[in-house]
mmCIF file with all atom_site columns, C-alpha atoms in Angstrom:
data_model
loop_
_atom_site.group_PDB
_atom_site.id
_atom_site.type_symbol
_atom_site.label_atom_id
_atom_site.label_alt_id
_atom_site.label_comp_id
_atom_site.label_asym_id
_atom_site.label_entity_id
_atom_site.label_seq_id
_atom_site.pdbx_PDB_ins_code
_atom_site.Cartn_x
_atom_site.Cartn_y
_atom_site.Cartn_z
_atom_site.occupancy
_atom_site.B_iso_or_equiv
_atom_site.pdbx_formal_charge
_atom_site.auth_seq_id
_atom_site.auth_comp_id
_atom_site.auth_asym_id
_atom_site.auth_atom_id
_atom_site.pdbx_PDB_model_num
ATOM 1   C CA . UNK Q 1 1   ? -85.213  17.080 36.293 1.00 0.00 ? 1   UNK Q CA 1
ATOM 2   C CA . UNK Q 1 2   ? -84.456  19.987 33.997 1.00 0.00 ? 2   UNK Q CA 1
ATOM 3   C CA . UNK Q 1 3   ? -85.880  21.425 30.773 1.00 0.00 ? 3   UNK Q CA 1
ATOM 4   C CA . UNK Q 1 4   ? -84.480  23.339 27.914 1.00 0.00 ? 4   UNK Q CA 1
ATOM 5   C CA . UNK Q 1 5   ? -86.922  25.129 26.386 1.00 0.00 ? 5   UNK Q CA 1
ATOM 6   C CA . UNK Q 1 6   ? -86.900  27.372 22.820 1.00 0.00 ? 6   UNK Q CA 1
ATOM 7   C CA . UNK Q 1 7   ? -89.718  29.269 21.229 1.00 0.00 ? 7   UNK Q CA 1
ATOM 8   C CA . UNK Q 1 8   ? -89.512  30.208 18.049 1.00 0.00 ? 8   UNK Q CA 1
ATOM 9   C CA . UNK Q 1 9   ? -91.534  32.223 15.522 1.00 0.00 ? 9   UNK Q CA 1
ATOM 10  C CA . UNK Q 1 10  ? -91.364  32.736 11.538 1.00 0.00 ? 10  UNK Q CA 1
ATOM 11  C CA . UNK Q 1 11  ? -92.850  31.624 8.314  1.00 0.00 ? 11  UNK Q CA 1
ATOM 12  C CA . UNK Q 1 12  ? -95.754  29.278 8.879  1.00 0.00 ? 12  UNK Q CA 1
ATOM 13  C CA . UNK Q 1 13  ? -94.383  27.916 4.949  1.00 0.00 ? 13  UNK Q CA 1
ATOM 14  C CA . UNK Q 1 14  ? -91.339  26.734 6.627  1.00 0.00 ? 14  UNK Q CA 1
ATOM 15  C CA . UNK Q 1 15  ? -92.624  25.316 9.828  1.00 0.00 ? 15  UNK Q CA 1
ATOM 16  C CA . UNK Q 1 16  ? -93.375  21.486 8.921  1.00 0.00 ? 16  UNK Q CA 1
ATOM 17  C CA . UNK Q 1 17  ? -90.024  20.873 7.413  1.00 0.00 ? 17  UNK Q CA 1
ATOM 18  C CA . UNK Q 1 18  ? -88.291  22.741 9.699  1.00 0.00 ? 18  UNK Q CA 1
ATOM 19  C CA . UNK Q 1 19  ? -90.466  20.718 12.705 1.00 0.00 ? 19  UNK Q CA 1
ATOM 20  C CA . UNK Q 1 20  ? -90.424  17.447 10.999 1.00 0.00 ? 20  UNK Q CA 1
ATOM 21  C CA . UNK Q 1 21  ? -86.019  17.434 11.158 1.00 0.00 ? 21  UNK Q CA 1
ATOM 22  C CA . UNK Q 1 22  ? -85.855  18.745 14.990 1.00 0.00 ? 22  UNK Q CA 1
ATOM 23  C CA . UNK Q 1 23  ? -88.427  15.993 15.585 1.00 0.00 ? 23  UNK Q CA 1
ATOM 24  C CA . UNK Q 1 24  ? -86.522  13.342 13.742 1.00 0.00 ? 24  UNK Q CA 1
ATOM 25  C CA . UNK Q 1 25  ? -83.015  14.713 13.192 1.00 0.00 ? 25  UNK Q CA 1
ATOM 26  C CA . UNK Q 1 26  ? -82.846  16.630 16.529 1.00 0.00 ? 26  UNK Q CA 1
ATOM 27  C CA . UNK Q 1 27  ? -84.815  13.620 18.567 1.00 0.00 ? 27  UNK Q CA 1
ATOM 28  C CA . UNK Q 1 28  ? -81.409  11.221 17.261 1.00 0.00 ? 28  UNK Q CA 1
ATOM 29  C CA . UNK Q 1 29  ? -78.766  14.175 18.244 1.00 0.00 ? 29  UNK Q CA 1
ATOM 30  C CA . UNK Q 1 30  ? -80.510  14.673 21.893 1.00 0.00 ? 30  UNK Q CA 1
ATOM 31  C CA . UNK Q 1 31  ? -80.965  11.150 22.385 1.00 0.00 ? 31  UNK Q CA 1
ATOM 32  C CA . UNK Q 1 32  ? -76.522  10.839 22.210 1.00 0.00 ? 32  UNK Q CA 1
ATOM 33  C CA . UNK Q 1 33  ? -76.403  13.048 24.721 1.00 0.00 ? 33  UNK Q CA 1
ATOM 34  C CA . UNK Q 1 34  ? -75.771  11.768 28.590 1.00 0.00 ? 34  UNK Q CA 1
ATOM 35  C CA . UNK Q 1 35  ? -78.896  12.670 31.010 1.00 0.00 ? 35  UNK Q CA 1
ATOM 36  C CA . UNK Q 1 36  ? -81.472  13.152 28.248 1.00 0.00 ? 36  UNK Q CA 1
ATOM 37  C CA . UNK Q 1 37  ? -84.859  12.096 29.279 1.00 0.00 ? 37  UNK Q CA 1
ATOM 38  C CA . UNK Q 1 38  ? -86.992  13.627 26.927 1.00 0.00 ? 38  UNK Q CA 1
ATOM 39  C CA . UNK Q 1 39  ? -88.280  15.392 24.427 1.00 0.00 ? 39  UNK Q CA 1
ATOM 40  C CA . UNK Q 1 40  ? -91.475  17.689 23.323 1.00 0.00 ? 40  UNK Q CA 1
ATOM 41  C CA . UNK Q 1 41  ? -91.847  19.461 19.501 1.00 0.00 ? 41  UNK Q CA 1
ATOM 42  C CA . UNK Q 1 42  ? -95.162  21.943 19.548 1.00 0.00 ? 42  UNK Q CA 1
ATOM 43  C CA . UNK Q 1 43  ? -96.144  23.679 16.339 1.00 0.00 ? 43  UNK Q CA 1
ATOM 44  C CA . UNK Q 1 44  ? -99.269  26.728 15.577 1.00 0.00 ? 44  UNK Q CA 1
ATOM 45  C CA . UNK Q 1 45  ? -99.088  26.572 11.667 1.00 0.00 ? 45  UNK Q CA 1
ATOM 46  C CA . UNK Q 1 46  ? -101.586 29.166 11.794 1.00 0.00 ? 46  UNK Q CA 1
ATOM 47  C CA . UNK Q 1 47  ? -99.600  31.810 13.445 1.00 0.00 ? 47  UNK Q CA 1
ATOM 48  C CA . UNK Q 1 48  ? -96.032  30.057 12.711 1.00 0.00 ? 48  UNK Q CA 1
ATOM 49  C CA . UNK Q 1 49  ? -94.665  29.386 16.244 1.00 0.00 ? 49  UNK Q CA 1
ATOM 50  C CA . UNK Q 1 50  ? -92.006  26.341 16.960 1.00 0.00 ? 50  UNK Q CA 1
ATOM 51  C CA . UNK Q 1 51  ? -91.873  25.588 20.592 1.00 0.00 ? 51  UNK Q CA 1
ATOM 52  C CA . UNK Q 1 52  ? -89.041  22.323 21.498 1.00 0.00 ? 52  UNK Q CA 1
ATOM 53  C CA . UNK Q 1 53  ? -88.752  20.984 24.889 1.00 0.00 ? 53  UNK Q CA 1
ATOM 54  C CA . UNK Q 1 54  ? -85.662  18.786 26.233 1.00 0.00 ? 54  UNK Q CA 1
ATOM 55  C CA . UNK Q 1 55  ? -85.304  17.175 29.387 1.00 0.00 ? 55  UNK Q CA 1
ATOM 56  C CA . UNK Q 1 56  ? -82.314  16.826 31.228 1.00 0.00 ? 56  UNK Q CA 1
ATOM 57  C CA . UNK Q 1 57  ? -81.997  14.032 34.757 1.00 0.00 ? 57  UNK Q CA 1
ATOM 58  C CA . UNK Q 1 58  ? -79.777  16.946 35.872 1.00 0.00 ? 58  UNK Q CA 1
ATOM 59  C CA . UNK Q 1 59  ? -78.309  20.873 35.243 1.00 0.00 ? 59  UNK Q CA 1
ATOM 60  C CA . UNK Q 1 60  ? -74.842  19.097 34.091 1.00 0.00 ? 60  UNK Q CA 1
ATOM 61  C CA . UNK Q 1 61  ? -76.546  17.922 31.510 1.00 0.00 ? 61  UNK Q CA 1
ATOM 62  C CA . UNK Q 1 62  ? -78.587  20.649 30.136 1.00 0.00 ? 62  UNK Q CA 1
ATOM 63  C CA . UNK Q 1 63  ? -75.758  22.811 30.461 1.00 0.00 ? 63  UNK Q CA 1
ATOM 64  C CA . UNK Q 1 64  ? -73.655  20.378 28.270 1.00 0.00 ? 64  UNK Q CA 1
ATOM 65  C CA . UNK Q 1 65  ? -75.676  19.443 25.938 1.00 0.00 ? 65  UNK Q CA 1
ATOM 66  C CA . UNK Q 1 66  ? -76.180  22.837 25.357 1.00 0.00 ? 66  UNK Q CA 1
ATOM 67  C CA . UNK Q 1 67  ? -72.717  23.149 24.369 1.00 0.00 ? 67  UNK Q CA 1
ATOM 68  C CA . UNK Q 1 68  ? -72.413  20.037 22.420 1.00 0.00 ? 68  UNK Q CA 1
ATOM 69  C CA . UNK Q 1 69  ? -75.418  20.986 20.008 1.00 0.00 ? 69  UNK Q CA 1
ATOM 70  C CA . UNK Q 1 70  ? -75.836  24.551 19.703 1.00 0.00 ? 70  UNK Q CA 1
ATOM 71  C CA . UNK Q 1 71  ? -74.470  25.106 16.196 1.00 0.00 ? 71  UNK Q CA 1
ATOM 72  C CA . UNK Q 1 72  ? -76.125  22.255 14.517 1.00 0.00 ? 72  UNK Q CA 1
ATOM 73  C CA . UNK Q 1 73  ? -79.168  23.677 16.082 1.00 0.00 ? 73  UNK Q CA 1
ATOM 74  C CA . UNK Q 1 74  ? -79.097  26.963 14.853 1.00 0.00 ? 74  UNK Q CA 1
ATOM 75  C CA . UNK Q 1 75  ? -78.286  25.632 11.032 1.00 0.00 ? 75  UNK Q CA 1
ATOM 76  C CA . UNK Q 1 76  ? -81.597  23.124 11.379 1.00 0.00 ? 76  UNK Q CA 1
ATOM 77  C CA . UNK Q 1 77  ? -83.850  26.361 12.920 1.00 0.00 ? 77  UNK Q CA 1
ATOM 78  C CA . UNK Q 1 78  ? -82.415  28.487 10.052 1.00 0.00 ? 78  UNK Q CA 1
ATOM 79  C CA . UNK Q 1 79  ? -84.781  27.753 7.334  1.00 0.00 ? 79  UNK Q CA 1
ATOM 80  C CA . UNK Q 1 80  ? -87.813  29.043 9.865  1.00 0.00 ? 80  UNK Q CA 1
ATOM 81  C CA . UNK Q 1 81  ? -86.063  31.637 12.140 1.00 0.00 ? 81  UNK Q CA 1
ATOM 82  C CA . UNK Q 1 82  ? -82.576  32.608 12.733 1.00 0.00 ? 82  UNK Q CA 1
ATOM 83  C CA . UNK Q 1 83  ? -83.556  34.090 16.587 1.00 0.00 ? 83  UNK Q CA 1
ATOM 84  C CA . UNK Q 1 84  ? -85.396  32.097 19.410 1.00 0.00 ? 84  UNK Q CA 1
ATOM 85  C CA . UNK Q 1 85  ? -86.105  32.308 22.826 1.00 0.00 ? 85  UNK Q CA 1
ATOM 86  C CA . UNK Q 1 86  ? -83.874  29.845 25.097 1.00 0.00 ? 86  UNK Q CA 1
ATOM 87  C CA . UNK Q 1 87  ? -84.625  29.014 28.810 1.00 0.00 ? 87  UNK Q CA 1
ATOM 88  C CA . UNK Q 1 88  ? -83.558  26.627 31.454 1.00 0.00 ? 88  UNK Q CA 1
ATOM 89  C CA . UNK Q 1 89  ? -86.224  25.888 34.027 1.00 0.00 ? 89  UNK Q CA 1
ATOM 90  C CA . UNK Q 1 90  ? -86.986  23.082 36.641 1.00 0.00 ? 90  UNK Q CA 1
ATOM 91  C CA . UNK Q 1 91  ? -88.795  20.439 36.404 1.00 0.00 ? 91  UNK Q CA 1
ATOM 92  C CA . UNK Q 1 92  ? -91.191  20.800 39.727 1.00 0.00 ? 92  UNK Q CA 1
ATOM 93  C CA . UNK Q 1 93  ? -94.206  18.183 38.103 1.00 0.00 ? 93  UNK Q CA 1
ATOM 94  C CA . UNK Q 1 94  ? -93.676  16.386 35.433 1.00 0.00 ? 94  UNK Q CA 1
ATOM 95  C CA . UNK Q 1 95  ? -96.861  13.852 34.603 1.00 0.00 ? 95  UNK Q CA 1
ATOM 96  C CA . UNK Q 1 96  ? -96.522  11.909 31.038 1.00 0.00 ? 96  UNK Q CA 1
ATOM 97  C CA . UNK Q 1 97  ? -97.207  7.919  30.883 1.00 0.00 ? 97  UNK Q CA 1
ATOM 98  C CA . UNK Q 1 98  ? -96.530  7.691  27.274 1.00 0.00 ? 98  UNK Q CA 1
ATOM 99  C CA . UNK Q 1 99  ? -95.530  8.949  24.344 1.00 0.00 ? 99  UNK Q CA 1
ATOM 100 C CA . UNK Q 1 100 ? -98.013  10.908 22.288 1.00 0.00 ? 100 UNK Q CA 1
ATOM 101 C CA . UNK Q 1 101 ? -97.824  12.079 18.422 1.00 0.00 ? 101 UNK Q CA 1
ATOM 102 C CA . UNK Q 1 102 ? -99.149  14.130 15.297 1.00 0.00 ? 102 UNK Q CA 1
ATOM 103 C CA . UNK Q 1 103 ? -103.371 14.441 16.606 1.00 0.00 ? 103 UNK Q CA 1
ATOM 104 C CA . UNK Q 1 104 ? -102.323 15.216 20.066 1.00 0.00 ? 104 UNK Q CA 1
ATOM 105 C CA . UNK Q 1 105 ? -102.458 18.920 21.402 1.00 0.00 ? 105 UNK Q CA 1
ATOM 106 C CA . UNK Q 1 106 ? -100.801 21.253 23.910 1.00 0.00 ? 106 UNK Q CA 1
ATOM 107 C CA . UNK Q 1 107 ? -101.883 24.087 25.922 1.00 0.00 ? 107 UNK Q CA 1
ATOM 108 C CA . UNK Q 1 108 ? -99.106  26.409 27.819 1.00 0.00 ? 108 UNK Q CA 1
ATOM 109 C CA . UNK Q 1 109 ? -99.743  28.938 30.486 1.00 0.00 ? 109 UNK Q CA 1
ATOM 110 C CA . UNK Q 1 110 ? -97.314  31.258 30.944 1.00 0.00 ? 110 UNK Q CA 1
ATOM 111 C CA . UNK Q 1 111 ? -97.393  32.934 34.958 1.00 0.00 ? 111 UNK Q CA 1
ATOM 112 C CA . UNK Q 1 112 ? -95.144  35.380 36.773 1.00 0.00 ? 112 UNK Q CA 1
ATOM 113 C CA . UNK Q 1 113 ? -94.481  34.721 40.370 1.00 0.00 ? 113 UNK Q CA 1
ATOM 114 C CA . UNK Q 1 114 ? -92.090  36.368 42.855 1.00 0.00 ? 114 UNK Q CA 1
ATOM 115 C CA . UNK Q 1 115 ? -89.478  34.140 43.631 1.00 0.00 ? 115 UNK Q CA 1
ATOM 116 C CA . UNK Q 1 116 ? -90.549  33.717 47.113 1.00 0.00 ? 116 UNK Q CA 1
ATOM 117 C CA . UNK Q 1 117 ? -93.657  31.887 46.166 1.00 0.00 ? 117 UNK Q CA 1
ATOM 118 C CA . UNK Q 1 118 ? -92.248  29.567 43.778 1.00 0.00 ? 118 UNK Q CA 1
ATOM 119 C CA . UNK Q 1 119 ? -92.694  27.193 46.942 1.00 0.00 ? 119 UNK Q CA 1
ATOM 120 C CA . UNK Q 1 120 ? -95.954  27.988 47.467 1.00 0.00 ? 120 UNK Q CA 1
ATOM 121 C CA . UNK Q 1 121 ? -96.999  27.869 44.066 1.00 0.00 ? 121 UNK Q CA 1
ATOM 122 C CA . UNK Q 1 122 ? -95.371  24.082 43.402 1.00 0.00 ? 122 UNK Q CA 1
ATOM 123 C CA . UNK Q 1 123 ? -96.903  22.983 46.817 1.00 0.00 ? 123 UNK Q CA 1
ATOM 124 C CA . UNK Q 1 124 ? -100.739 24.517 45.549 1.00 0.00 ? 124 UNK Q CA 1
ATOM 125 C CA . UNK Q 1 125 ? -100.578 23.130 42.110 1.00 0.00 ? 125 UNK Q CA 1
ATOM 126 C CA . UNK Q 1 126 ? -99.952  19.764 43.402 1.00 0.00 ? 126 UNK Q CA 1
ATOM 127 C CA . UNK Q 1 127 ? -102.376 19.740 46.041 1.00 0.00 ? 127 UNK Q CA 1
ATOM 128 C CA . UNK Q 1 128 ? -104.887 22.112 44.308 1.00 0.00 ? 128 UNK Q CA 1
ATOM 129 C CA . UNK Q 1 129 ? -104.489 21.453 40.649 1.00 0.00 ? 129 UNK Q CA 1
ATOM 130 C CA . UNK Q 1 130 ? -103.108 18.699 39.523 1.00 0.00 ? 130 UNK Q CA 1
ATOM 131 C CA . UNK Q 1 131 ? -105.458 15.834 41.126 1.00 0.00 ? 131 UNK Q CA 1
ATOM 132 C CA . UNK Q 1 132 ? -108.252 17.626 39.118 1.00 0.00 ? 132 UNK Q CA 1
ATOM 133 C CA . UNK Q 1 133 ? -106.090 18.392 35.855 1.00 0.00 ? 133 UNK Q CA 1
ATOM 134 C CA . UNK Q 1 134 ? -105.492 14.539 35.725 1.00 0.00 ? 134 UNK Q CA 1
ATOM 135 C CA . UNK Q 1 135 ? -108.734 13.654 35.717 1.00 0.00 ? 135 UNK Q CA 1
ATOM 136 C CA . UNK Q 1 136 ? -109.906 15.804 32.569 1.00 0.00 ? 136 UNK Q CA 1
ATOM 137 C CA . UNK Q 1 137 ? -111.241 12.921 29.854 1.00 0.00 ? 137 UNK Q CA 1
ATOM 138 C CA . UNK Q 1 138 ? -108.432 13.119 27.000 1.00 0.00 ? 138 UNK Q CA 1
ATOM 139 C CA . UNK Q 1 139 ? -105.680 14.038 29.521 1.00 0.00 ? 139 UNK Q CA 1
ATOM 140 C CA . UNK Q 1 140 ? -102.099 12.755 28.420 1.00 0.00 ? 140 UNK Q CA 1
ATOM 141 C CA . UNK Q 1 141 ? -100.131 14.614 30.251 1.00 0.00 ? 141 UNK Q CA 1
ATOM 142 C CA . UNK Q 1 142 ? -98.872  17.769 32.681 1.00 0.00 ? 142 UNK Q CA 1
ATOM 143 C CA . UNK Q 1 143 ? -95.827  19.768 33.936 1.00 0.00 ? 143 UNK Q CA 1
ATOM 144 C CA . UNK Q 1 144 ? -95.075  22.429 35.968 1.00 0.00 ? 144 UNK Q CA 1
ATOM 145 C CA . UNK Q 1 145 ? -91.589  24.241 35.356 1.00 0.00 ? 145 UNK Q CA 1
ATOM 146 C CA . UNK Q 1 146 ? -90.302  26.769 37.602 1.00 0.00 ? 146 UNK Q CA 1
ATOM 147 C CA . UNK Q 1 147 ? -86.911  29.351 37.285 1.00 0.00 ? 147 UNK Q CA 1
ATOM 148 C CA . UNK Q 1 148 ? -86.393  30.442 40.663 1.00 0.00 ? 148 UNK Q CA 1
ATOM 149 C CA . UNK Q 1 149 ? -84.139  33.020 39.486 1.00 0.00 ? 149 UNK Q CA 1
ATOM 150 C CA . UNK Q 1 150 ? -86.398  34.954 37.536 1.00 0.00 ? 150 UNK Q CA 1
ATOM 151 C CA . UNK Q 1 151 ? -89.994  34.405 39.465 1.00 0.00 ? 151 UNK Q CA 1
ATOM 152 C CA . UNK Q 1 152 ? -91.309  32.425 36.288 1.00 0.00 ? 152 UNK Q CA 1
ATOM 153 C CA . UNK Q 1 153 ? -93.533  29.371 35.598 1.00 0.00 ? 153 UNK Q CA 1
ATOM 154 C CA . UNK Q 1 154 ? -95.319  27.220 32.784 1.00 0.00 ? 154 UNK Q CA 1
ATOM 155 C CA . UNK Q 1 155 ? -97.527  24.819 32.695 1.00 0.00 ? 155 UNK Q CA 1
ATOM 156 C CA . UNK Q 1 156 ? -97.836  22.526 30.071 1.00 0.00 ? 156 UNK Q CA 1
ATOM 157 C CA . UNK Q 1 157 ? -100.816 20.090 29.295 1.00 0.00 ? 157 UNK Q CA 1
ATOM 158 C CA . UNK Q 1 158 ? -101.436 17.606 26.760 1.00 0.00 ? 158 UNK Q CA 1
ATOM 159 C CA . UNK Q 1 159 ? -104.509 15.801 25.222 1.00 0.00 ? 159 UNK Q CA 1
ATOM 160 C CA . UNK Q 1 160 ? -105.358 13.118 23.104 1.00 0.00 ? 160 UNK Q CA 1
ATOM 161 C CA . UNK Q 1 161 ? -107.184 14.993 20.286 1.00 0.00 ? 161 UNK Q CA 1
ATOM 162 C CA . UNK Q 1 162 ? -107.881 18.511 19.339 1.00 0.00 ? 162 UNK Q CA 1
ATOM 163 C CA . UNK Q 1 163 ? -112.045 17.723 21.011 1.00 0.00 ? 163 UNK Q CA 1
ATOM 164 C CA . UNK Q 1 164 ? -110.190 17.084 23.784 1.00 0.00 ? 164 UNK Q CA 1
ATOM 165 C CA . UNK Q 1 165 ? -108.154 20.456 24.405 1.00 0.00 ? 165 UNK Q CA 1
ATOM 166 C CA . UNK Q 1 166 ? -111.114 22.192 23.212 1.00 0.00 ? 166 UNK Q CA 1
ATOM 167 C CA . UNK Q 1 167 ? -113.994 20.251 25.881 1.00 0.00 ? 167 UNK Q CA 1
ATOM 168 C CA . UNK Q 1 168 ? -111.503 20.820 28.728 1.00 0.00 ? 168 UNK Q CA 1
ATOM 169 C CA . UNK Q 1 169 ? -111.370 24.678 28.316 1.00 0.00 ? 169 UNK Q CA 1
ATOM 170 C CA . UNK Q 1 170 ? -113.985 25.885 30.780 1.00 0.00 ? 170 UNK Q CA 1
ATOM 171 C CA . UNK Q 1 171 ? -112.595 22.967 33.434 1.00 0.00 ? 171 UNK Q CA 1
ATOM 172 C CA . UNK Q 1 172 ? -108.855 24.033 33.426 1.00 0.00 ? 172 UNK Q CA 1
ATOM 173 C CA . UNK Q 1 173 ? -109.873 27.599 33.563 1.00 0.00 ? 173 UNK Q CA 1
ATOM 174 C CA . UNK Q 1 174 ? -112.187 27.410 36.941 1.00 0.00 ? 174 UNK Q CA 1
ATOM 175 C CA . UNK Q 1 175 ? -108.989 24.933 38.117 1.00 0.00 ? 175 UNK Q CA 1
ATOM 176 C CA . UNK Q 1 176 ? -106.428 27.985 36.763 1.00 0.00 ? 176 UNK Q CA 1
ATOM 177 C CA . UNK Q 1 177 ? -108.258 30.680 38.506 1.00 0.00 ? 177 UNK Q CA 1
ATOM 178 C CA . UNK Q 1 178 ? -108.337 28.936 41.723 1.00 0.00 ? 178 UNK Q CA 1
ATOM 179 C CA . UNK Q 1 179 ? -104.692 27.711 41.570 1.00 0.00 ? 179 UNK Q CA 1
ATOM 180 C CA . UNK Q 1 180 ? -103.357 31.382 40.920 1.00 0.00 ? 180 UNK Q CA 1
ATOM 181 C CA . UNK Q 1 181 ? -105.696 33.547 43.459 1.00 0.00 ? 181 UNK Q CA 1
ATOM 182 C CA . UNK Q 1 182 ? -104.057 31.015 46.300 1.00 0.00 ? 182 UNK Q CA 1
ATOM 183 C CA . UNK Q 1 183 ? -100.929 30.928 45.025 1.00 0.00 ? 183 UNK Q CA 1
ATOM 184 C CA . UNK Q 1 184 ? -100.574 34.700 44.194 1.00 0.00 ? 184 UNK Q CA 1
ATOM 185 C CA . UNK Q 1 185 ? -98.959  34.156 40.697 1.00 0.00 ? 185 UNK Q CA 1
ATOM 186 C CA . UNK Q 1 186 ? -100.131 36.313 37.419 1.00 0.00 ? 186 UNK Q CA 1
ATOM 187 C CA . UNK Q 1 187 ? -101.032 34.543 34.330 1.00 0.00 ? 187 UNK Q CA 1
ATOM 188 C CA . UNK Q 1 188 ? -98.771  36.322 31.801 1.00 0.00 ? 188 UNK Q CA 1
ATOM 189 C CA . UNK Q 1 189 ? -100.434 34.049 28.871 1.00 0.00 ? 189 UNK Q CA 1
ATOM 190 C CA . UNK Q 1 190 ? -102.266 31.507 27.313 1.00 0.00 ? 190 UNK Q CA 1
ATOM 191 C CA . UNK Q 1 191 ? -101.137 29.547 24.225 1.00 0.00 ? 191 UNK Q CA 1
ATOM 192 C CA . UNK Q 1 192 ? -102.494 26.449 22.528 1.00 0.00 ? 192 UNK Q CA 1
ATOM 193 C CA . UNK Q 1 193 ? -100.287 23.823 19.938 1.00 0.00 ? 193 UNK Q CA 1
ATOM 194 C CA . UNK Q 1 194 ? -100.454 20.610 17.672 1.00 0.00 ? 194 UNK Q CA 1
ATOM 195 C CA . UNK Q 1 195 ? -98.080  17.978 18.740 1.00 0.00 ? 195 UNK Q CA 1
ATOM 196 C CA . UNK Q 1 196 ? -95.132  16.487 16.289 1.00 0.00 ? 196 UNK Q CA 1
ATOM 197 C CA . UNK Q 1 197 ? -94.098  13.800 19.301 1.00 0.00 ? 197 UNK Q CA 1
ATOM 198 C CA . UNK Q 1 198 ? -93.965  14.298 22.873 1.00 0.00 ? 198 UNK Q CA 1
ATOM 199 C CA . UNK Q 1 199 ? -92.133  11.490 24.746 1.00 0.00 ? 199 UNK Q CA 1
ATOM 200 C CA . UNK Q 1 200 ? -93.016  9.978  28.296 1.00 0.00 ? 200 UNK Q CA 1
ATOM 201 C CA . UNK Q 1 201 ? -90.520  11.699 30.984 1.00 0.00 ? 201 UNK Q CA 1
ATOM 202 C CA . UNK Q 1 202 ? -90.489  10.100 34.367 1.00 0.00 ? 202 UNK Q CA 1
ATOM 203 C CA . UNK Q 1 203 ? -92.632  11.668 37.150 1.00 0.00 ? 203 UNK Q CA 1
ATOM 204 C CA . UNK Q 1 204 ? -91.494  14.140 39.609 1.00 0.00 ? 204 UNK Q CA 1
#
């Protein structure tokens, strides 16, 4: 699979209407579009950061869909941020049973890797990683997203409850060091989000 990812930032005033029609408004447009799978709408009301995730079965798709929606896109971000940061990444784990709602967080780390080990890293988080990730109480759901081209990663984890992200802090970073000294990869950063709706994708 494939993911479309924007990040936005702006005025935390703006962010819950703004949120509220890409996660009801945008959720319908996406949903038209051949070879969507998925969607995920993140939101720090503190700080005022938007983060939207689409998933695509395949790069057609992404690609298209990024045609087909790109003005009514910018018109429904306008009210929050007219600029955003837009990238296309693979899908290399994708873990989410179910689909999980408003009271459900979100933690991404950010990592740099040379493009070289973006093998090595996918093979180590599976067998290093993610067994342990999955078993942290509260866990709803993890991905790993590569871009091959750039020597970039995320990883993306979900939890039931806001107790839960904040109990599983000490676990996932003993299981983050570990993963990154044998993989060689840098984390670049650490970020933590409420959840409007993230919907189950199918494994990879």
């Amino acid at each position: 699979m494939y993911v479309r990812t924007i990040y936005m930032t702006g005025d935390p005033a703006q962010l819950d209407d703004v949120a509220e029609s890409v996660r009801s408004e945008g959720r319908e447009l996406l949903s038209g579009q051949r070879g969507y799978r998925g969607m995920g709408v993140f939101v720090d009301r503190t700080v005022g950061k938007l983060l939207v995730g689409s998933w695509w079965e395949d790069e057609t798709s992404r690609q298209a869909s990024e045609e087909a929606l790109r003005a009514r896109r910018t018109e429904m971000f306008a009210p929050f941020s007219r600029t955003g940061a837009i990238d296309n990444w693979e899908a290399a784990v994708a873990r989410r049973r179910e689909d999980v709602g408003p009271g459900a967080t979100f933690r991404l780390a950010r990592l740099d890797v040379e493009p070289a080990g973006i093998d090595r890293l996918v093979t180590t988080f599976r067998e290093t990683a993610l067994p342990k990730v999955e078993a942290i109480p509260g866990m709803k759901g993890v991905s790993l997203l590569v871009d091959r081209a750039h020597g970039r990663a995320a990883v993306g984890t979900l939890y039931a409850d806001r107790a839960a992200l904040d109990a599983s802090r000490s676990t996932v970073a003993a299981i983050r060091d570990e993963a990154t000294a044998k993989a060689g990869v840098v984390t670049r950063s650490l970020e933590e989000f409420d959840v409007l709706v993230a919907t189950a994708v199918p494994h990879t």
